[in-house]
Amino acid sequence: MRTVFSYLLPYKWAAGIAFIFMLLELTVELIQPLLLARIIDDGILQEDLTTVVVWGSIMIGLSLLAFIAGILNSFYAGHAGQSTGFDLRNAMFKNIQRSSLDKLQPFATSSLMTRLTNDITQIQNTIFMGLRIMARAPLLVLGGAIMAFIINARLAFFLIITIPILILFLLWILKKGVHIFSLVQSQVDRVNHVVRENLTGIRLVRVFVRRLHEIERFFAESDALRHRMVQAFRLMELTMPILLLLMNGSILLVLWFGSFQIENETAQVGDVVAIVNYATRITSALGVFAMIIMVFSRARASALRIEEVLLEPDDELSESVNHPAPPTLKGELTFESVSFSYEGQKTDVLKEISFTVKPGETVAVLGETGSGKTSLFQLIPKLYEADKGEIKIDNTSIKEWNIQMVRKQLGYVPQSIRLFSGTIRENISWGVPDAPIEDVHFAAKVAQIHETIEKLPDGYDTKVGQQGVNLSGGQKQRISIARALLREPKILLLDDSTSALDTKTEERFLKALEQYSCTTLIITQKLSTARKADKILLLEYGQIEGYGSHEHLMEKSTFYRKIYHSQYGKEG
Ligand code: GTP
Ligand code: MG
């Protein structure tokens, strides 16, 4: 709880002012029964109209004061709550941006999204309610009890014995509530997860006629959420009847013994009325308590979930700070017995990988699906860190360099293409926002997409993404290649990026690519592509099965020959 609420500190003034106005409201509320007692005893029972008018006017004046204090309290409480949530959300987002992928692996995307939205809202509500009523309720209970004690200690005794019992009971509810609400929040995660999966895969759902199945799946999770919520509310609803039973019992006792005291004149009518009045106020305050407990248990569950993300150390960048930036790279790439496994996995995805690529060379990475090609690529920009061995660029381990600076000289086209909402031009110049249009055109020409873009209604200013045109997979792939090229990378990583290009276009692309004279690693399934590279790196089950020219592999590797014959036929 501490970390999340430390975000309230910058707004301690607003919170403080809200608190003071809350105290003002509370004081008025506590004085009211006292004034009521005066009106009854000195005014009505003495038949003195002036006293009634005077005390009555004071009561109205104070009510007005409380009303204004209430409005101002809301204003400042709202400010403190919303601002804290705003800061928390930003901090969380920043943390996610800075965390290494390994650290983020345990969190589902949908869970991070729930944490950033729903969980933050819970915290905002709690701070608001806290400054508005949360502190008021216990203070009202305490203040009411004290005031009742001052008026008539013997009668107040009946109030005071029930309150501790009630508080213990409420604490027990709180403990149970935190648990149930953490279940509620993770169920919210699951509902979001199903929605997200469904919406991102909506085409697949239609084609596979899985609509009903998806509806059922959603219904099941949604129903589970309802069930959890009902469970939580049942627990909370338990509080009111028990509360009323105990409090009404003690009010009855006050009335019963009060009537005796009035008879033998040890108490006045006004006193008894005032104490009963305090008792009802305390009862309603305790009722508010029950609601507060619900909000608080939910906030506590949310705070824990937020902290899980907040406490992630931002290791990826802070580590880089003290390392020097590399000069303009030549683009030599070396792997020295590199082994790697994903977080929480026992078997190595890559085993003892060693190879060298000279500056300007093109290497085709070939291997069956799941052989570790993408994993190998992801190690180069240090998206993941190798467990063993060294990856060197220009003969220096990438651990020793400021990784952001290294990344600036890398071009990466991932296997699953992602365009951002915006124009095509914005998408291509995403890594170099101020690139001149000529450079953008040049990169697009090399990527063999320039002509296609020119033919679109708005050319380079055509919008893509949710509000724009839908591009074909191959078109997106090529825009993505242009995006990587615009950075004039020293090392270019193409993960299956030419799969959608026909042989002729691919040939033209590879030829044009020579103008960038960068070291190129290109993952491909096609031998026709691989053969055009200077060297071929053959991966099998995360190990290097062969490395060298086509002729070299034909001679040395039975595995390579097998692929060759399967793609070209025996006579090939
Ligand atoms: P294709 O792209 O299908 O040709 O395969 P690939 O050669 O690129 O394989 P990749 O490197 O993606 O995967 C190698 C192995 O790592 C597979 O067994 C995957 O199950 C595993 N793997 C890939 N990505 C992840 C990941 O993010 N987390 C975990 N835990 N395992 C992964
Ligand atoms: Mg892959």
Coordinates of C-alpha atoms and ligand atoms in Angstrom, one line a residue:
M1 CA 0.0 0.0 0.0
R2 CA 2.8 2.4 0.8
T3 CA 4.2 2.7 -2.7
V4 CA 0.9 3.4 -4.3
F5 CA -0.1 6.0 -1.7
S6 CA 3.2 7.7 -1.8
Y7 CA 2.0 9.0 -5.1
L8 CA -0.5 11.1 -3.0
L9 CA 2.4 13.0 -1.4
P10 CA 2.7 15.7 -4.1
Y11 CA -0.9 16.5 -3.5
K12 CA -0.7 16.6 0.3
W13 CA -1.8 20.3 0.3
A14 CA -5.0 19.5 -1.6
A15 CA -5.6 16.5 0.5
G16 CA -4.9 18.5 3.7
I17 CA -7.3 21.3 2.7
A18 CA -9.9 18.6 1.9
F19 CA -9.3 17.1 5.3
I20 CA -9.8 20.4 7.1
F21 CA -13.1 21.1 5.3
M22 CA -14.1 17.6 6.2
L23 CA -13.3 18.3 9.9
L24 CA -15.4 21.5 9.6
E25 CA -18.3 19.6 8.3
L26 CA -17.9 17.0 11.0
T27 CA -17.7 19.5 13.8
V28 CA -21.0 21.0 12.7
E29 CA -22.5 17.6 12.5
L30 CA -21.4 16.9 16.1
I31 CA -22.6 20.2 17.5
Q32 CA -26.1 19.9 16.0
P33 CA -27.5 17.4 18.6
L34 CA -26.1 19.6 21.4
L35 CA -28.0 22.6 20.0
L36 CA -31.1 20.4 19.6
A37 CA -30.9 19.5 23.3
R38 CA -30.7 23.3 24.2
I39 CA -33.7 24.1 22.0
I40 CA -35.7 21.4 23.7
D41 CA -34.7 22.0 27.3
D42 CA -34.2 25.8 27.4
G43 CA -36.7 26.7 24.7
I44 CA -39.6 24.4 24.1
L45 CA -39.9 23.0 27.7
Q46 CA -39.5 26.5 29.2
E47 CA -41.9 27.9 26.5
D48 CA -39.3 30.5 25.6
L49 CA -39.7 31.4 21.9
T50 CA -36.7 33.7 21.7
T51 CA -34.3 31.0 22.8
V52 CA -35.8 28.6 20.1
V53 CA -35.3 31.3 17.4
V54 CA -31.8 32.2 18.5
W55 CA -30.5 28.6 18.7
G56 CA -32.5 27.7 15.6
S57 CA -30.9 30.4 13.6
I58 CA -27.4 29.3 14.8
M59 CA -28.3 25.8 13.7
I60 CA -29.3 27.0 10.2
G61 CA -26.2 29.1 9.9
L62 CA -24.0 26.2 10.9
S63 CA -25.8 23.9 8.4
L64 CA -25.0 26.5 5.6
L65 CA -21.4 26.5 6.7
A66 CA -21.2 22.7 6.6
F67 CA -22.8 22.8 3.1
I68 CA -20.1 25.1 1.8
A69 CA -17.4 23.1 3.5
G70 CA -18.8 19.9 1.9
I71 CA -18.5 21.4 -1.6
L72 CA -15.0 22.7 -1.1
N73 CA -14.0 19.3 0.4
S74 CA -15.3 17.5 -2.7
F75 CA -13.4 19.9 -4.9
Y76 CA -10.0 19.3 -3.3
A77 CA -10.6 15.6 -2.7
G78 CA -11.4 15.2 -6.4
H79 CA -8.3 17.1 -7.3
A80 CA -6.0 14.9 -5.1
G81 CA -7.6 11.6 -6.3
Q82 CA -7.5 12.3 -10.0
S83 CA -4.0 13.8 -9.9
T84 CA -2.6 10.9 -8.0
G85 CA -4.2 8.5 -10.4
F86 CA -2.8 10.4 -13.3
D87 CA 0.7 10.3 -11.9
L88 CA 0.4 6.6 -11.1
R89 CA -0.8 5.7 -14.5
N90 CA 2.1 7.6 -16.1
A91 CA 4.6 6.0 -13.8
M92 CA 3.2 2.6 -14.6
F93 CA 3.3 3.2 -18.3
K94 CA 6.9 4.5 -18.1
N95 CA 7.9 1.5 -16.1
I96 CA 6.4 -0.9 -18.7
Q97 CA 8.3 1.0 -21.4
R98 CA 11.6 0.6 -19.5
S99 CA 11.3 -2.9 -18.3
S100 CA 13.1 -5.7 -20.1
L101 CA 10.8 -8.1 -22.0
D102 CA 11.9 -10.9 -19.6
K103 CA 10.4 -8.9 -16.7
L104 CA 7.2 -8.3 -18.6
Q105 CA 6.8 -11.9 -19.7
P106 CA 4.7 -12.9 -16.6
F107 CA 2.1 -10.3 -17.3
A108 CA -0.6 -10.8 -19.9
T109 CA -1.2 -7.8 -22.1
S110 CA -4.8 -7.7 -21.0
S111 CA -3.8 -7.7 -17.3
L112 CA -1.5 -4.8 -17.8
M113 CA -4.3 -3.0 -19.5
T114 CA -6.7 -3.7 -16.6
R115 CA -4.1 -2.5 -14.2
L116 CA -3.5 0.7 -16.1
T117 CA -7.2 1.5 -16.3
N118 CA -9.6 -0.2 -13.9
D119 CA -7.2 -0.7 -11.0
I120 CA -6.1 3.0 -11.1
T121 CA -9.7 4.0 -11.1
Q122 CA -10.2 2.1 -7.9
I123 CA -7.4 4.0 -6.3
Q124 CA -8.7 7.3 -7.5
N125 CA -12.2 6.5 -6.1
T126 CA -10.7 5.5 -2.8
I127 CA -8.7 8.6 -2.4
F128 CA -11.7 10.7 -3.2
M129 CA -14.0 8.8 -0.9
G130 CA -11.3 8.7 1.7
L131 CA -11.0 12.5 1.9
R132 CA -14.7 12.9 1.5
I133 CA -16.2 10.4 4.0
M134 CA -13.7 7.7 5.0
A135 CA -12.0 9.7 7.7
R136 CA -15.3 11.3 8.6
A137 CA -17.0 8.1 9.6
P138 CA -14.6 6.9 12.3
L139 CA -14.2 10.5 13.6
L140 CA -18.0 10.8 13.8
V141 CA -18.2 7.6 15.7
L142 CA -15.4 8.7 18.1
G143 CA -16.7 12.3 18.4
G144 CA -20.3 11.1 18.8
A145 CA -19.3 8.8 21.6
I146 CA -17.3 11.5 23.4
M147 CA -20.1 14.0 23.0
A148 CA -22.6 11.5 24.3
F149 CA -20.3 10.8 27.2
I150 CA -20.0 14.5 28.0
I151 CA -23.8 14.9 28.0
N152 CA -24.6 11.9 30.2
A153 CA -21.9 9.4 31.0
R154 CA -24.2 6.7 32.4
L155 CA -26.5 6.6 29.3
A156 CA -23.6 6.9 26.9
F157 CA -22.1 3.8 28.4
F158 CA -24.6 1.7 26.5
L159 CA -23.4 3.2 23.2
I160 CA -19.7 2.7 24.1
I161 CA -19.8 -1.0 24.9
T162 CA -21.3 -1.9 21.4
I163 CA -18.9 0.2 19.3
P164 CA -15.7 -1.9 20.0
I165 CA -17.6 -5.1 19.2
L166 CA -18.8 -3.6 15.9
I167 CA -15.3 -2.4 15.0
L168 CA -13.8 -5.8 15.5
F169 CA -16.5 -7.3 13.3
L170 CA -15.8 -4.7 10.6
L171 CA -12.1 -5.5 10.7
W172 CA -12.9 -9.1 10.1
I173 CA -15.0 -8.2 7.1
L174 CA -12.1 -6.1 5.8
K175 CA -9.7 -9.0 5.9
K176 CA -12.1 -11.2 4.0
G177 CA -13.0 -8.4 1.6
V178 CA -9.4 -7.9 0.4
H179 CA -9.2 -11.5 -0.6
I180 CA -12.5 -11.6 -2.4
F181 CA -11.8 -8.4 -4.3
S182 CA -8.4 -9.5 -5.4
L183 CA -10.2 -12.4 -7.0
V184 CA -12.7 -10.0 -8.5
Q185 CA -9.9 -7.9 -10.1
S186 CA -8.1 -10.9 -11.6
Q187 CA -11.5 -12.0 -13.0
V188 CA -11.8 -8.6 -14.6
D189 CA -8.4 -9.4 -16.2
R190 CA -9.8 -12.6 -17.6
V191 CA -12.8 -11.0 -19.1
N192 CA -10.6 -8.4 -20.7
H193 CA -8.4 -11.1 -22.0
V194 CA -11.2 -12.9 -23.8
V195 CA -12.4 -9.7 -25.3
R196 CA -9.0 -8.8 -26.5
E197 CA -8.3 -12.2 -28.1
N198 CA -11.7 -12.2 -29.7
L199 CA -11.3 -8.7 -31.2
T200 CA -7.8 -9.2 -32.5
G201 CA -8.7 -12.5 -34.0
I202 CA -12.2 -11.6 -35.2
R203 CA -11.5 -12.8 -38.8
L204 CA -10.3 -16.1 -37.6
V205 CA -13.4 -16.5 -35.4
R206 CA -15.7 -15.9 -38.4
V207 CA -13.9 -18.2 -40.8
F208 CA -13.7 -21.0 -38.2
V209 CA -17.3 -20.5 -37.3
R210 CA -16.4 -20.2 -33.7
R211 CA -18.9 -17.4 -32.9
L212 CA -21.0 -19.5 -30.6
H213 CA -17.9 -20.9 -28.9
E214 CA -16.6 -17.4 -28.3
I215 CA -19.9 -16.2 -27.0
E216 CA -19.9 -19.1 -24.6
R217 CA -16.4 -18.4 -23.5
F218 CA -17.2 -14.8 -22.9
F219 CA -20.3 -15.7 -21.1
A220 CA -18.5 -18.1 -18.8
E221 CA -15.9 -15.5 -17.8
S222 CA -18.5 -12.8 -17.5
D223 CA -20.6 -15.1 -15.3
A224 CA -17.6 -15.9 -13.1
L225 CA -17.1 -12.2 -12.7
R226 CA -20.7 -11.7 -11.7
H227 CA -20.4 -14.6 -9.3
R228 CA -17.3 -13.1 -7.6
M229 CA -19.0 -9.7 -7.4
V230 CA -22.1 -11.2 -5.8
Q231 CA -19.9 -13.1 -3.4
A232 CA -18.2 -9.8 -2.4
F233 CA -21.4 -7.9 -2.1
R234 CA -23.0 -10.6 0.0
L235 CA -20.2 -10.3 2.5
M236 CA -20.6 -6.6 2.6
E237 CA -24.3 -6.8 3.0
L238 CA -23.9 -8.9 6.0
T239 CA -22.5 -5.8 7.8
M240 CA -25.7 -3.7 7.7
P241 CA -28.2 -6.0 9.5
I242 CA -25.6 -6.9 12.3
L243 CA -24.8 -3.2 12.7
L244 CA -28.4 -2.2 12.9
L245 CA -29.2 -5.0 15.4
L246 CA -26.5 -4.0 17.8
M247 CA -27.0 -0.2 17.5
N248 CA -30.8 -0.3 17.8
G249 CA -30.4 -2.6 20.8
S250 CA -28.2 0.0 22.5
I251 CA -30.7 2.8 21.5
L252 CA -33.4 0.9 23.2
L253 CA -31.3 0.6 26.3
V254 CA -30.6 4.3 26.3
L255 CA -34.4 5.0 26.0
W256 CA -35.3 2.5 28.7
F257 CA -32.8 3.7 31.3
G258 CA -33.2 7.3 30.1
S259 CA -36.9 7.2 31.0
F260 CA -36.0 6.1 34.6
Q261 CA -33.4 8.9 34.9
I262 CA -35.9 11.5 33.7
E263 CA -38.4 10.3 36.2
N264 CA -36.0 10.7 39.2
E265 CA -34.7 13.8 37.5
T266 CA -31.0 12.7 37.1
A267 CA -31.4 13.5 33.4
Q268 CA -33.3 15.9 31.2
V269 CA -35.4 15.1 28.2
G270 CA -33.1 17.0 25.9
D271 CA -30.1 14.9 27.0
V272 CA -31.8 11.7 26.1
V273 CA -32.9 13.1 22.8
A274 CA -29.4 14.2 22.0
I275 CA -27.8 10.9 22.9
V276 CA -30.3 9.0 20.8
N277 CA -29.5 11.5 18.1
Y278 CA -25.8 10.7 18.4
A279 CA -26.6 7.0 18.4
T280 CA -28.4 7.3 15.1
R281 CA -25.6 9.3 13.6
I282 CA -23.0 6.8 14.8
T283 CA -25.2 4.0 13.3
S284 CA -25.2 5.8 9.9
A285 CA -21.5 6.5 10.2
L286 CA -20.9 2.8 10.8
G287 CA -23.1 2.0 7.8
V288 CA -20.8 4.2 5.8
F289 CA -18.0 2.3 7.3
A290 CA -19.3 -0.9 5.7
M291 CA -19.2 0.8 2.3
I292 CA -15.8 2.2 3.0
I293 CA -14.6 -1.2 3.8
M294 CA -15.7 -2.4 0.4
V295 CA -14.0 0.4 -1.4
F296 CA -10.9 0.0 0.7
S297 CA -10.7 -3.8 0.2
R298 CA -11.0 -3.3 -3.5
A299 CA -8.4 -0.5 -3.5
R300 CA -6.1 -2.7 -1.5
A301 CA -6.3 -5.5 -4.0
S302 CA -5.8 -3.0 -6.8
A303 CA -2.9 -1.3 -5.1
L304 CA -1.1 -4.7 -4.8
R305 CA -1.6 -5.3 -8.5
I306 CA -0.3 -1.9 -9.4
E307 CA 2.7 -2.3 -7.2
E308 CA 3.6 -5.5 -9.0
V309 CA 4.2 -3.5 -12.1
L310 CA 5.6 -0.4 -10.3
L311 CA 8.2 -2.4 -8.5
E312 CA 9.6 -3.9 -11.6
P313 CA 13.1 -2.5 -11.7
D314 CA 13.8 -0.5 -14.8
D315 CA 17.0 -2.4 -15.4
E316 CA 17.1 -2.3 -19.2
L317 CA 18.0 1.4 -19.5
S318 CA 19.6 2.3 -16.2
E319 CA 22.2 -0.4 -17.0
S320 CA 23.0 1.3 -20.2
V321 CA 23.6 4.7 -18.8
N322 CA 27.3 4.2 -17.8
H323 CA 28.3 2.5 -21.0
P324 CA 29.8 4.4 -23.8
A325 CA 28.0 4.9 -27.1
P326 CA 29.5 3.0 -29.9
P327 CA 31.0 5.0 -32.8
T328 CA 29.5 4.5 -36.3
L329 CA 29.5 0.7 -36.5
K330 CA 31.2 -1.2 -39.2
G331 CA 28.6 -4.0 -38.8
E332 CA 30.6 -7.0 -37.9
L333 CA 28.6 -9.5 -35.9
T334 CA 29.9 -12.3 -33.8
F335 CA 28.2 -15.0 -31.7
E336 CA 30.5 -16.8 -29.3
S337 CA 29.0 -20.0 -27.8
V338 CA 25.7 -18.3 -27.1
S339 CA 23.0 -20.2 -25.2
F340 CA 19.6 -18.9 -24.3
S341 CA 16.3 -19.9 -22.8
Y342 CA 13.2 -17.9 -22.1
E343 CA 12.3 -17.0 -18.5
G344 CA 10.9 -20.0 -16.6
Q345 CA 11.8 -22.5 -19.3
K346 CA 14.2 -25.3 -18.6
T347 CA 15.4 -26.3 -22.1
D348 CA 17.6 -24.0 -24.1
V349 CA 16.1 -22.5 -27.2
L350 CA 19.6 -21.8 -28.5
K351 CA 22.6 -23.9 -27.7
E352 CA 26.2 -23.0 -28.1
I353 CA 25.7 -20.8 -31.1
S354 CA 29.0 -19.5 -32.7
F355 CA 29.4 -17.7 -36.0
T356 CA 30.8 -14.5 -37.5
V357 CA 29.3 -12.2 -40.1
K358 CA 31.7 -9.8 -41.8
P359 CA 30.7 -6.2 -42.4
G360 CA 28.4 -5.9 -45.5
E361 CA 27.8 -9.6 -45.8
T362 CA 24.4 -11.1 -46.3
V363 CA 23.6 -14.2 -44.3
A364 CA 20.4 -16.2 -44.8
V365 CA 19.2 -17.9 -41.7
L366 CA 17.4 -21.1 -42.5
G367 CA 15.7 -23.6 -40.3
E368 CA 12.5 -25.4 -39.6
T369 CA 9.7 -23.7 -37.7
G370 CA 10.5 -23.5 -34.0
S371 CA 14.2 -24.0 -34.6
G372 CA 15.1 -20.7 -32.8
K373 CA 15.5 -18.3 -35.7
T374 CA 13.4 -15.5 -34.2
S375 CA 14.9 -16.0 -30.8
L376 CA 18.4 -15.6 -32.3
F377 CA 17.4 -12.4 -33.9
Q378 CA 15.9 -11.0 -30.7
L379 CA 19.2 -11.4 -28.9
I380 CA 21.0 -9.0 -31.2
P381 CA 19.1 -5.8 -30.2
K382 CA 19.2 -7.2 -26.7
L383 CA 15.4 -7.6 -26.5
Y384 CA 16.4 -10.6 -24.4
E385 CA 19.8 -11.3 -22.8
A386 CA 21.8 -14.4 -23.6
D387 CA 22.3 -16.7 -20.6
K388 CA 25.8 -17.8 -21.7
G389 CA 28.3 -16.7 -24.2
E390 CA 29.0 -13.3 -25.9
I391 CA 27.3 -11.4 -28.7
K392 CA 29.8 -9.0 -30.2
I393 CA 29.3 -6.2 -32.6
D394 CA 32.5 -4.8 -34.1
N395 CA 34.4 -7.1 -31.7
T396 CA 32.9 -5.5 -28.5
S397 CA 30.3 -7.3 -26.4
I398 CA 26.9 -5.7 -26.7
K399 CA 26.8 -5.7 -22.9
E400 CA 29.5 -3.1 -22.8
W401 CA 27.8 -0.6 -25.0
N402 CA 24.9 1.8 -24.4
I403 CA 22.3 -0.5 -25.9
Q404 CA 20.0 2.3 -27.1
M405 CA 22.9 3.7 -29.2
V406 CA 23.5 0.2 -30.6
R407 CA 19.8 -0.1 -31.4
K408 CA 19.9 3.2 -33.3
Q409 CA 22.2 1.6 -35.8
L410 CA 20.2 -1.6 -36.2
G411 CA 17.3 -2.2 -38.5
Y412 CA 14.7 -4.8 -37.5
V413 CA 11.7 -6.1 -39.3
P414 CA 9.9 -8.4 -37.0
Q415 CA 8.0 -11.5 -38.1
S416 CA 4.6 -10.2 -37.2
I417 CA 4.3 -6.8 -38.8
R418 CA 2.8 -3.9 -36.9
L419 CA 1.8 -0.6 -38.4
F420 CA 0.8 2.3 -36.1
S421 CA -2.2 4.4 -36.7
G422 CA -1.2 7.4 -38.9
T423 CA -0.2 8.0 -42.4
I424 CA 2.1 5.7 -44.5
R425 CA 4.8 8.4 -44.4
E426 CA 4.6 8.6 -40.6
N427 CA 4.9 4.8 -40.4
I428 CA 8.0 4.7 -42.6
S429 CA 9.7 7.6 -40.8
W430 CA 8.6 6.2 -37.4
G431 CA 12.2 5.7 -36.4
V432 CA 13.5 8.9 -37.9
P433 CA 10.6 11.4 -37.6
D434 CA 12.4 14.3 -39.3
A435 CA 13.6 12.3 -42.3
P436 CA 13.3 14.3 -45.6
I437 CA 10.7 13.0 -48.0
E438 CA 13.4 12.1 -50.5
D439 CA 14.9 9.6 -48.1
V440 CA 11.4 8.2 -47.4
H441 CA 10.9 7.7 -51.1
F442 CA 14.3 6.1 -51.5
A443 CA 13.7 3.6 -48.7
A444 CA 10.3 2.8 -50.1
K445 CA 11.8 2.3 -53.6
V446 CA 14.3 -0.1 -52.3
A447 CA 11.6 -1.9 -50.4
Q448 CA 9.7 -2.2 -53.7
I449 CA 6.6 -0.4 -52.3
H450 CA 7.0 3.1 -53.7
E451 CA 4.9 2.6 -56.8
T452 CA 2.1 1.0 -54.8
I453 CA 2.0 3.9 -52.4
E454 CA 1.9 6.4 -55.2
K455 CA -1.1 4.8 -56.6
L456 CA -3.1 5.1 -53.3
P457 CA -5.6 8.0 -53.3
D458 CA -3.6 10.2 -50.9
G459 CA -0.2 8.7 -51.8
Y460 CA 2.2 8.9 -48.8
D461 CA -0.4 10.7 -46.8
T462 CA -2.8 7.8 -46.9
K463 CA -4.0 6.9 -43.4
V464 CA -3.5 3.3 -42.3
G465 CA -4.7 1.5 -39.2
Q466 CA -8.1 1.6 -37.6
Q467 CA -9.5 4.7 -39.4
G468 CA -7.6 4.2 -42.6
V469 CA -7.1 1.9 -45.5
N470 CA -6.4 -1.8 -44.9
L471 CA -3.2 -2.9 -46.6
S472 CA -2.4 -6.4 -47.7
G473 CA 0.1 -8.4 -45.6
G474 CA 2.8 -8.1 -48.3
Q475 CA 2.3 -4.3 -48.5
K476 CA 2.6 -4.0 -44.7
Q477 CA 5.7 -6.1 -44.8
R478 CA 7.3 -3.8 -47.4
I479 CA 6.4 -0.7 -45.5
S480 CA 7.9 -2.3 -42.5
I481 CA 11.1 -3.0 -44.5
A482 CA 11.2 0.7 -45.6
R483 CA 10.8 1.8 -42.0
A484 CA 13.9 -0.3 -41.1
L485 CA 15.9 1.0 -44.1
L486 CA 15.2 4.6 -43.5
R487 CA 17.4 4.5 -40.4
E488 CA 20.3 3.5 -42.7
P489 CA 21.2 0.6 -40.4
K490 CA 24.6 -0.9 -40.1
I491 CA 23.0 -4.3 -39.4
L492 CA 19.7 -5.2 -40.9
L493 CA 17.6 -8.0 -39.4
L494 CA 14.8 -9.3 -41.6
D495 CA 12.6 -11.9 -39.9
D496 CA 10.8 -13.8 -42.7
S497 CA 10.1 -10.4 -44.2
T498 CA 10.2 -11.4 -47.8
S499 CA 7.8 -14.3 -47.5
A500 CA 5.1 -12.4 -49.3
L501 CA 7.2 -11.2 -52.1
D502 CA 7.2 -13.0 -55.4
T503 CA 10.5 -14.3 -56.7
K504 CA 11.0 -11.4 -59.2
T505 CA 10.2 -8.7 -56.7
E506 CA 12.4 -10.3 -54.1
E507 CA 15.3 -10.4 -56.5
R508 CA 14.8 -6.7 -57.2
F509 CA 14.6 -6.0 -53.5
L510 CA 17.8 -7.9 -52.7
K511 CA 19.6 -6.2 -55.6
A512 CA 18.5 -2.7 -54.5
L513 CA 19.4 -3.5 -50.9
E514 CA 23.0 -3.5 -51.9
Q515 CA 22.9 0.3 -52.1
Y516 CA 22.7 0.4 -48.3
S517 CA 25.7 -1.8 -48.0
C518 CA 24.7 -3.0 -44.5
T519 CA 25.3 -6.3 -42.9
T520 CA 22.1 -8.2 -43.5
L521 CA 20.7 -11.2 -41.7
I522 CA 17.6 -12.6 -43.4
I523 CA 15.4 -15.4 -42.1
T524 CA 13.7 -17.3 -44.8
Q525 CA 12.0 -20.5 -45.6
K526 CA 12.9 -20.3 -49.3
L527 CA 16.1 -21.8 -50.6
S528 CA 15.9 -19.6 -53.6
T529 CA 16.4 -16.6 -51.3
A530 CA 19.0 -18.3 -49.2
R531 CA 21.1 -19.2 -52.2
K532 CA 21.5 -15.6 -53.2
A533 CA 23.1 -14.8 -49.8
D534 CA 26.8 -14.8 -49.2
K535 CA 26.4 -17.5 -46.5
I536 CA 23.7 -19.7 -45.1
L537 CA 23.2 -20.3 -41.4
L538 CA 21.4 -23.6 -40.9
L539 CA 19.6 -24.0 -37.6
E540 CA 18.2 -27.2 -36.2
Y541 CA 16.6 -27.5 -32.7
G542 CA 18.5 -24.4 -31.6
Q543 CA 21.9 -25.6 -32.8
I544 CA 23.9 -24.7 -35.8
E545 CA 23.7 -27.5 -38.3
G546 CA 25.9 -25.8 -40.8
Y547 CA 27.3 -22.4 -41.8
G548 CA 28.8 -21.5 -45.1
S549 CA 28.0 -21.0 -48.8
H550 CA 25.4 -23.0 -50.7
E551 CA 28.1 -25.2 -52.2
H552 CA 29.7 -25.8 -48.9
L553 CA 26.5 -26.9 -47.3
M554 CA 25.5 -29.1 -50.2
E555 CA 28.8 -30.9 -49.7
K556 CA 28.8 -31.1 -45.9
S557 CA 25.2 -31.2 -44.6
T558 CA 22.8 -34.0 -45.2
F559 CA 20.1 -31.9 -43.6
Y560 CA 20.7 -29.1 -46.1
R561 CA 20.7 -31.6 -49.0
K562 CA 17.3 -32.9 -47.8
I563 CA 15.8 -29.4 -47.8
Y564 CA 17.3 -28.7 -51.2
H565 CA 15.8 -31.8 -52.7
S566 CA 12.4 -31.2 -51.1
Q567 CA 12.3 -27.7 -52.6
Y568 CA 13.9 -28.4 -55.9
G569 CA 13.1 -32.0 -56.5
K570 CA 15.7 -34.7 -57.0
E571 CA 17.0 -33.5 -60.3
G572 CA 17.5 -29.9 -59.0
Ligands
GTP1 P1 9.3 -19.8 -37.0 O1 9.1 -18.4 -36.9 O2 8.0 -20.5 -36.9 O3 9.9 -20.3 -38.3 O4 10.2 -20.4 -35.8 P2 11.5 -19.8 -35.2 O5 12.6 -20.5 -35.7 O6 11.5 -18.3 -35.4 O7 11.3 -20.1 -33.7 P3 11.4 -19.2 -32.4 O8 12.8 -18.7 -32.2 O9 10.3 -18.2 -32.4 O10 11.0 -20.2 -31.2 C1 11.9 -21.2 -30.8 C2 11.4 -21.8 -29.5 O11 11.3 -20.9 -28.5 C3 10.0 -22.4 -29.7 O12 10.1 -23.7 -29.2 C4 9.1 -21.5 -29.0 O13 8.1 -22.3 -28.3 C5 10.0 -20.8 -28.0 N1 9.6 -19.4 -27.8 C6 9.5 -18.5 -28.7 N2 9.1 -17.3 -28.2 C7 8.9 -17.5 -26.9 C8 8.5 -16.6 -25.8 O14 8.3 -15.4 -26.0 N3 8.5 -17.2 -24.6 C9 8.7 -18.5 -24.4 N4 8.7 -19.0 -23.1 N5 9.1 -19.4 -25.4 C10 9.2 -18.9 -26.6
MG2 MG 10.2 -17.0 -36.2

